[in-house]
Every structure is written in structure tokens, then in C-alpha cells.
XYZ file of C-alpha atoms in Angstrom:
370
model
C 5.606 -4.178 57.479
C 7.605 -1.971 55.161
C 5.525 1.137 55.875
C 4.881 3.257 58.957
C 3.107 6.534 59.559
C 5.437 9.477 58.978
C 6.706 11.820 61.652
C 5.023 14.727 59.865
C 1.489 15.125 58.566
C 1.285 14.064 54.916
C 4.331 11.790 55.065
C 4.951 8.072 55.267
C 8.038 6.056 56.186
C 9.289 3.151 54.068
C 11.951 0.730 55.290
C 15.329 1.798 53.977
C 16.772 0.106 50.902
C 20.103 1.532 49.737
C 19.333 1.146 46.025
C 16.036 2.984 46.481
C 17.731 5.739 48.480
C 20.256 6.274 45.674
C 17.489 6.283 43.075
C 15.484 8.944 44.918
C 18.567 11.125 45.363
C 19.357 10.972 41.641
C 15.751 11.613 40.625
C 15.813 14.879 42.593
C 17.990 16.295 39.772
C 16.009 14.754 36.927
C 12.927 15.562 34.852
C 11.151 12.709 36.669
C 11.097 14.490 40.008
C 7.450 15.693 39.754
C 6.307 12.147 39.016
C 7.602 10.392 42.143
C 6.685 10.875 45.815
C 8.479 13.827 47.370
C 11.660 12.537 49.011
C 12.425 13.966 52.474
C 15.556 12.011 53.398
C 16.363 9.285 55.944
C 14.806 9.134 59.408
C 15.115 6.824 62.405
C 12.071 4.782 63.313
C 10.914 4.045 66.859
C 12.009 0.443 66.282
C 15.629 1.484 65.711
C 15.420 0.864 61.960
C 16.145 3.502 59.333
C 13.442 4.583 56.921
C 12.978 6.663 53.816
C 10.609 9.530 54.595
C 8.336 10.118 51.621
C 5.262 12.081 50.648
C 2.122 10.127 51.525
C 0.422 10.015 48.139
C -2.940 9.192 49.725
C -2.979 12.083 52.201
C -4.870 14.430 49.877
C -7.499 11.832 48.947
C -10.566 10.836 50.911
C -12.051 7.414 50.176
C -9.230 6.755 47.716
C -9.356 4.096 45.027
C -5.835 2.711 44.607
C -4.278 0.439 41.992
C -0.680 -0.786 41.842
C 0.595 -1.784 38.388
C 4.038 -3.370 38.166
C 5.791 -2.310 34.992
C 8.076 -4.201 32.618
C 8.480 -7.645 31.082
C 10.299 -9.108 34.083
C 10.403 -8.495 37.819
C 13.848 -9.908 38.571
C 17.301 -8.523 37.861
C 19.586 -10.436 35.535
C 22.015 -10.698 38.451
C 19.311 -12.374 40.545
C 18.730 -14.958 37.838
C 22.456 -15.629 37.433
C 22.895 -15.974 41.194
C 19.966 -18.378 41.423
C 21.499 -20.521 38.681
C 24.782 -20.800 40.581
C 24.471 -23.933 42.689
C 20.690 -24.144 42.212
C 18.763 -25.842 44.969
C 15.418 -27.598 44.772
C 12.750 -25.559 46.541
C 9.653 -27.282 47.868
C 8.052 -23.958 48.846
C 8.242 -22.704 45.253
C 6.849 -25.994 43.948
C 3.907 -25.602 46.340
C 3.281 -22.047 45.089
C 3.431 -23.273 41.511
C 0.878 -26.061 41.902
C -1.484 -23.791 43.843
C -1.744 -21.665 40.714
C -1.407 -24.361 38.041
C -1.205 -28.024 38.985
C -0.125 -28.907 35.433
C 2.880 -26.537 35.395
C 5.584 -28.800 36.947
C 7.372 -31.355 34.794
C 7.299 -35.066 35.599
C 10.723 -34.806 37.224
C 9.611 -31.820 39.303
C 6.493 -33.671 40.386
C 8.575 -36.636 41.475
C 10.885 -34.357 43.453
C 7.982 -32.174 44.590
C 10.350 -29.255 44.185
C 11.587 -26.755 41.562
C 14.658 -24.592 41.305
C 14.421 -20.874 41.923
C 15.427 -19.915 38.335
C 12.717 -22.181 36.975
C 10.126 -20.651 39.291
C 11.228 -17.058 38.558
C 10.903 -17.472 34.793
C 7.650 -19.445 35.017
C 6.035 -16.881 37.326
C 6.360 -14.147 34.688
C 4.729 -16.263 31.981
C 1.396 -16.702 33.770
C 0.497 -13.019 34.034
C 0.221 -10.025 31.704
C 3.870 -9.252 32.488
C 4.682 -11.622 29.631
C 1.879 -10.536 27.275
C 1.542 -6.783 27.877
C 4.655 -5.658 29.731
C 2.800 -4.843 32.957
C 0.615 -6.572 35.493
C -1.879 -5.534 38.135
C -0.495 -6.186 41.609
C -3.455 -5.058 43.663
C -6.571 -2.916 43.706
C -8.303 -1.159 46.580
C -11.701 0.284 45.718
C -13.530 3.225 47.188
C -15.894 0.947 49.128
C -12.962 -0.463 51.090
C -12.778 -3.822 49.316
C -9.433 -4.980 47.941
C -8.287 -7.611 45.445
C -5.016 -9.390 44.862
C -6.195 -12.235 42.650
C -4.353 -11.098 39.537
C -1.540 -13.669 39.350
C -3.144 -15.302 36.312
C -4.731 -12.185 34.820
C -2.923 -12.545 31.515
C -5.011 -11.532 28.498
C -5.823 -8.033 27.346
C -9.549 -8.587 27.919
C -8.957 -9.836 31.467
C -6.815 -6.799 32.293
C -9.340 -4.407 30.758
C -12.148 -5.961 32.789
C -10.156 -5.507 36.006
C -9.319 -1.864 35.245
C -12.896 -1.137 34.162
C -14.042 -2.330 37.577
C -11.461 -0.091 39.236
C -12.707 3.104 37.533
C -16.413 2.235 37.533
C -18.490 5.109 38.897
C -15.766 7.713 38.292
C -16.534 9.154 34.832
C -13.433 11.349 34.535
C -10.843 8.906 35.872
C -9.960 7.224 32.574
C -9.274 10.358 30.524
C -7.326 11.894 33.425
C -5.212 8.747 33.647
C -4.575 8.730 29.888
C -3.349 12.329 29.974
C -1.141 11.665 32.985
C 0.376 8.524 31.424
C 1.182 10.377 28.217
C 2.881 13.080 30.263
C 4.884 10.428 32.104
C 5.885 8.763 28.828
C 7.073 12.033 27.287
C 9.092 12.776 30.424
C 10.650 9.312 30.572
C 11.862 9.668 27.004
C 13.896 12.761 27.845
C 14.987 11.617 31.309
C 18.697 10.995 31.782
C 17.909 8.840 34.813
C 15.558 6.602 32.826
C 18.043 6.344 29.960
C 20.839 5.161 32.263
C 18.921 2.716 34.493
C 16.937 -0.487 34.217
C 13.714 -0.292 36.211
C 12.838 -3.724 37.553
C 9.892 -4.310 39.861
C 8.944 -0.628 39.758
C 5.256 0.280 39.829
C 2.843 2.962 38.768
C 0.482 3.911 41.586
C -2.967 5.018 40.385
C -5.105 6.973 42.855
C -8.483 8.619 42.336
C -11.653 9.649 44.073
C -14.667 11.670 42.957
C -12.702 14.927 42.863
C -9.282 14.154 41.379
C -6.775 11.559 40.245
C -3.033 11.017 39.997
C -0.343 8.546 38.945
C 3.172 8.281 40.372
C 6.226 6.102 39.817
C 7.044 4.161 42.993
C 9.221 1.268 44.217
C 12.853 1.634 43.138
C 14.489 -1.146 45.184
C 15.529 -2.922 41.972
C 16.239 0.184 39.907
C 19.949 -0.016 39.158
C 22.415 1.752 36.827
C 23.108 -0.004 33.542
C 26.548 -1.597 33.125
C 29.125 0.477 31.273
C 28.673 0.500 27.491
C 25.161 -0.996 27.764
C 22.303 0.994 26.234
C 18.673 -0.041 26.294
C 15.529 1.239 24.598
C 13.019 0.030 27.240
C 10.986 -1.207 24.233
C 12.971 -4.122 22.832
C 12.054 -7.676 23.884
C 14.278 -8.915 26.692
C 17.001 -11.443 25.937
C 19.284 -12.323 28.817
C 22.328 -10.101 28.715
C 20.608 -7.124 27.068
C 19.233 -5.667 30.341
C 16.091 -4.550 28.499
C 13.273 -4.089 31.003
C 10.304 -3.521 28.672
C 9.059 -0.552 30.697
C 7.882 1.388 27.658
C 6.339 -1.747 26.149
C 4.102 -1.862 29.193
C 3.433 1.863 29.202
C 2.476 1.924 25.506
C 0.112 -1.030 26.011
C -1.389 0.511 29.138
C -2.143 3.795 27.358
C -3.637 1.940 24.391
C -5.799 -0.189 26.677
C -7.114 2.853 28.547
C -7.836 4.645 25.266
C -9.949 1.674 24.194
C -11.720 1.733 27.553
C -12.309 5.471 27.126
C -13.946 4.852 23.731
C -16.538 2.637 25.427
C -17.473 5.066 28.209
C -18.854 8.606 27.721
C -16.882 11.067 29.834
C -16.520 14.784 30.216
C -13.408 16.763 29.474
C -11.382 17.030 32.706
C -10.577 20.308 34.359
C -6.953 21.002 35.151
C -7.813 20.966 38.867
C -8.927 17.339 38.613
C -5.472 16.120 37.631
C -3.396 15.854 40.770
C 0.082 17.408 40.603
C 2.374 16.012 43.309
C 4.630 19.061 43.548
C 4.232 22.740 42.813
C 6.312 24.327 40.084
C 8.439 26.225 42.585
C 9.705 22.990 44.135
C 11.353 21.880 40.886
C 14.997 22.918 40.392
C 15.524 25.684 37.858
C 17.381 23.377 35.477
C 14.452 20.962 35.265
C 11.786 21.729 32.695
C 8.261 20.534 33.253
C 6.652 18.543 30.486
C 3.379 19.386 28.832
C 0.497 16.963 29.496
C -0.133 14.775 26.506
C 3.150 15.663 24.783
C 4.513 12.529 23.150
C 7.647 14.056 21.668
C 6.205 13.859 18.172
C 6.966 10.236 17.296
C 4.157 8.293 18.989
C 1.327 7.691 16.588
C -1.932 8.037 18.451
C -3.630 4.674 18.140
C -7.142 6.006 18.678
C -8.667 9.399 17.830
C -9.167 11.899 20.611
C -12.890 11.748 21.311
C -12.973 14.079 24.299
C -14.844 16.730 22.348
C -17.032 14.240 20.462
C -18.361 12.275 23.416
C -19.676 14.602 26.050
C -22.430 13.635 28.414
C -25.176 16.157 28.999
C -25.237 18.038 32.288
C -28.266 16.110 33.648
C -26.585 12.799 32.767
C -23.380 13.904 34.490
C -25.218 14.960 37.623
C -27.007 11.612 37.669
C -23.780 9.625 37.211
C -22.008 11.564 39.945
C -24.794 10.919 42.423
C -25.438 7.226 41.855
C -23.526 6.462 45.032
C -23.442 8.888 47.931
C -20.837 8.036 50.507
C -21.678 9.118 54.066
C -19.162 9.807 56.805
C -20.410 7.000 59.011
C -20.222 4.512 56.144
C -16.669 5.570 55.345
C -15.577 5.199 58.975
C -17.108 1.741 59.053
C -15.199 0.660 55.979
C -11.916 1.944 57.390
C -12.557 0.117 60.640
C -13.346 -3.110 58.799
C -10.130 -2.907 56.815
C -8.169 -2.139 59.977
C -9.714 -5.074 61.810
C -8.749 -7.442 58.997
C -5.116 -6.309 59.293
C -5.170 -6.008 63.094
C -4.284 -2.324 62.920
C -5.646 0.084 65.531
C -7.554 2.988 63.978
C -6.934 6.528 65.202
C -9.536 8.636 63.436
C -7.794 11.809 64.540
C -4.717 10.859 62.529
C -5.143 10.984 58.760
C -1.648 9.533 58.374
C -2.587 6.354 60.222
C -5.666 5.843 58.029
C -3.517 6.209 54.932
C -0.983 3.744 56.316
C -3.871 1.283 56.614
C -4.721 1.902 52.961
C -1.064 1.492 51.927
C -0.757 -1.702 53.966
C -3.879 -3.107 52.328
C -2.241 -2.545 48.954
C 1.067 -3.874 50.284
C -0.769 -7.044 51.345
C -1.985 -7.551 47.797
C 1.581 -7.510 46.493
C 2.971 -10.223 48.732
């Protein structure tokens, strides 16, 4: 796989990709640094391969619920599409993938050939999910009970996406408002980030993690994050037309915040404490020239779609205690779930190594994205 347990406690190793290495190095000098996994350089793996050594974002969470959301209106680079169009070949494997999802998708000619070209498949694949409708799509979800889902390829409508996310946060009354605040902080930071302004982010994800105590969101996956061509400027909000390099990242982020605000309106929650919102890095680790952004700051030009109801909708203390104790998770139960997940992936479990358990969790999520 792409991930291995790190050499140090609280770290993980990801197979080296040069573009991702460059992205992490540039982000170290940018406002975005607190919103990505801590980057610890390049290390050699026991298999002779080189790896990026990164902060293990799951190391501080027990029984973590994890969701991977791929951002933007497309998941392929314009160069990939152009290359695929040069001497296009008919691909039976892509035809088979297409008909498994939608038997009516191929044209008559494609059905006769029982094959499609890669450009055709790449463009079609984006149209069947919420990538095309909302500017983001759910790649995978791992719940606190150890179950995982990857059946989101055709999750396309707003209602379908909201149902999936509602299931992800069910039983965690503070998760939604914490996520909204974190996403608004990310948006405000992106809008003043030099790195974000000068790059197109393709195939990059937001990783959502929560348990009963805390939650966090981080930007991950920069293998297709590349500098914009000279003289090309993008807004990250304009619809993509080939040649513009627009990625639609902020289209997806705006829609995601709006969707969560609507979900928040439907569920009574309590106002989160600052300690419940997970900060990946302490203030001292940020270079002096980098300013930290204020949670919820939207730089003054984002109209809030829904009113802030944090103060209006509070649950009473007895109700909160009841909701927090609906499900009590015992140690033996948790170990059993981890073992079951490990058995499914044929991964040996070392309960004395927290890193290995988190690699299992990351691999479960990785499985949902392939």
C-alpha cells in the first residue's frame, strides 16, 4: 500500500511522490501550514523505497470516525486529459467499470466495441457523483464502530450527500458545529494563502476525524497539486472550462459549509469548547512570518447563508448527558472491532503499537478510495 507505520510514535509514512514533496515544502512557509499534516521530511523504508514522513492524524484519537472528501469539480489534471486524447486507445477495463455502475452509460458504438477511451471515461466518471453537482464528493467513511463504506460513486444529489454525512456524525452532538467552524477557518486561510493562489489543487482531500472528545479537519493528498502556468490566474470558484485550470475547490468548500449548516439546523447541539477543536500544531511551531487565522473569520465578504443558532439551540444538561451515554464503548469491544478490520485486510495487529492500529485505520480509508 501507499502507507506504512512511521519510524517514530505519532508518525506515518506515505510513498514518495515528487509533486507532493514539493507541495509540502512550499506549504511550510505558507499560512496553510497549520491545516496540513506536519511534514517531517523524506525517509527510507525497509523495502528500499523512499517515503514522506508525516504526522499521523489519527494518533491522538481513540475509536476515530474518519471521512475523506475529495474536493473540486474534477479529479484529473488538464495535462492528463490532453495526454489521454493523444493517440487514444479503446479500454475494455474502463468499459467494464462503466457498465458496473451504469449499464446505460455507453453509446451504441462503445457497446459494440465493448470498450471506451480513457478521456471519455475520465469525463464521464466525474458526472455521476457530487463532484459535478457540488464540487466535492465523499471518497470513504469509517465509523466509530469499525464499519466502513466506499459506495459513494453515484452519491450525486445534495440530499444523498447530506444523508451520508448525517450518518457519519450521528451520536456525536458537537461534531457538526466543530466542523463548520474549522471549515470556515480553512476557507479564510485559503483566501489569503499565496500557495493556494498560485496552484491548482486536483484530487486533494479534506480529512474529517472525530470521536466523543474532539474533532479536526486537515488538507491532505497533494500528488496532483501543481503550480499554475505563467500568466494564468484562477479564482477556485469559476466553473471549469478546459484551458482555464479552474479547479472548483472553493465551490466545493462553500457548498460543504452550507450543507453542514443546514444539517446543524436540524440537530440540537451544544456550543463547543475550544479544547474540542483539534489543532494540529502548536502556535510556537509556526514560523514568525505566518499569522494564524481566527476561527470563523470569512474575510468579510462571505454572506452567511444561515443564521448562527449556537446560542438559540442548546440542549439541557440532562439531555446532553443522555445523548453522550447512548452508546458506551468498552475496551474489549474496541479491540474486537480493530481485530475484525485487520483480519479483513490481512494486517497483523500489534496492540502495543498505536501507530500500527492507525495504519490499519488509514488503510481501511485508503481501500475505500481505490
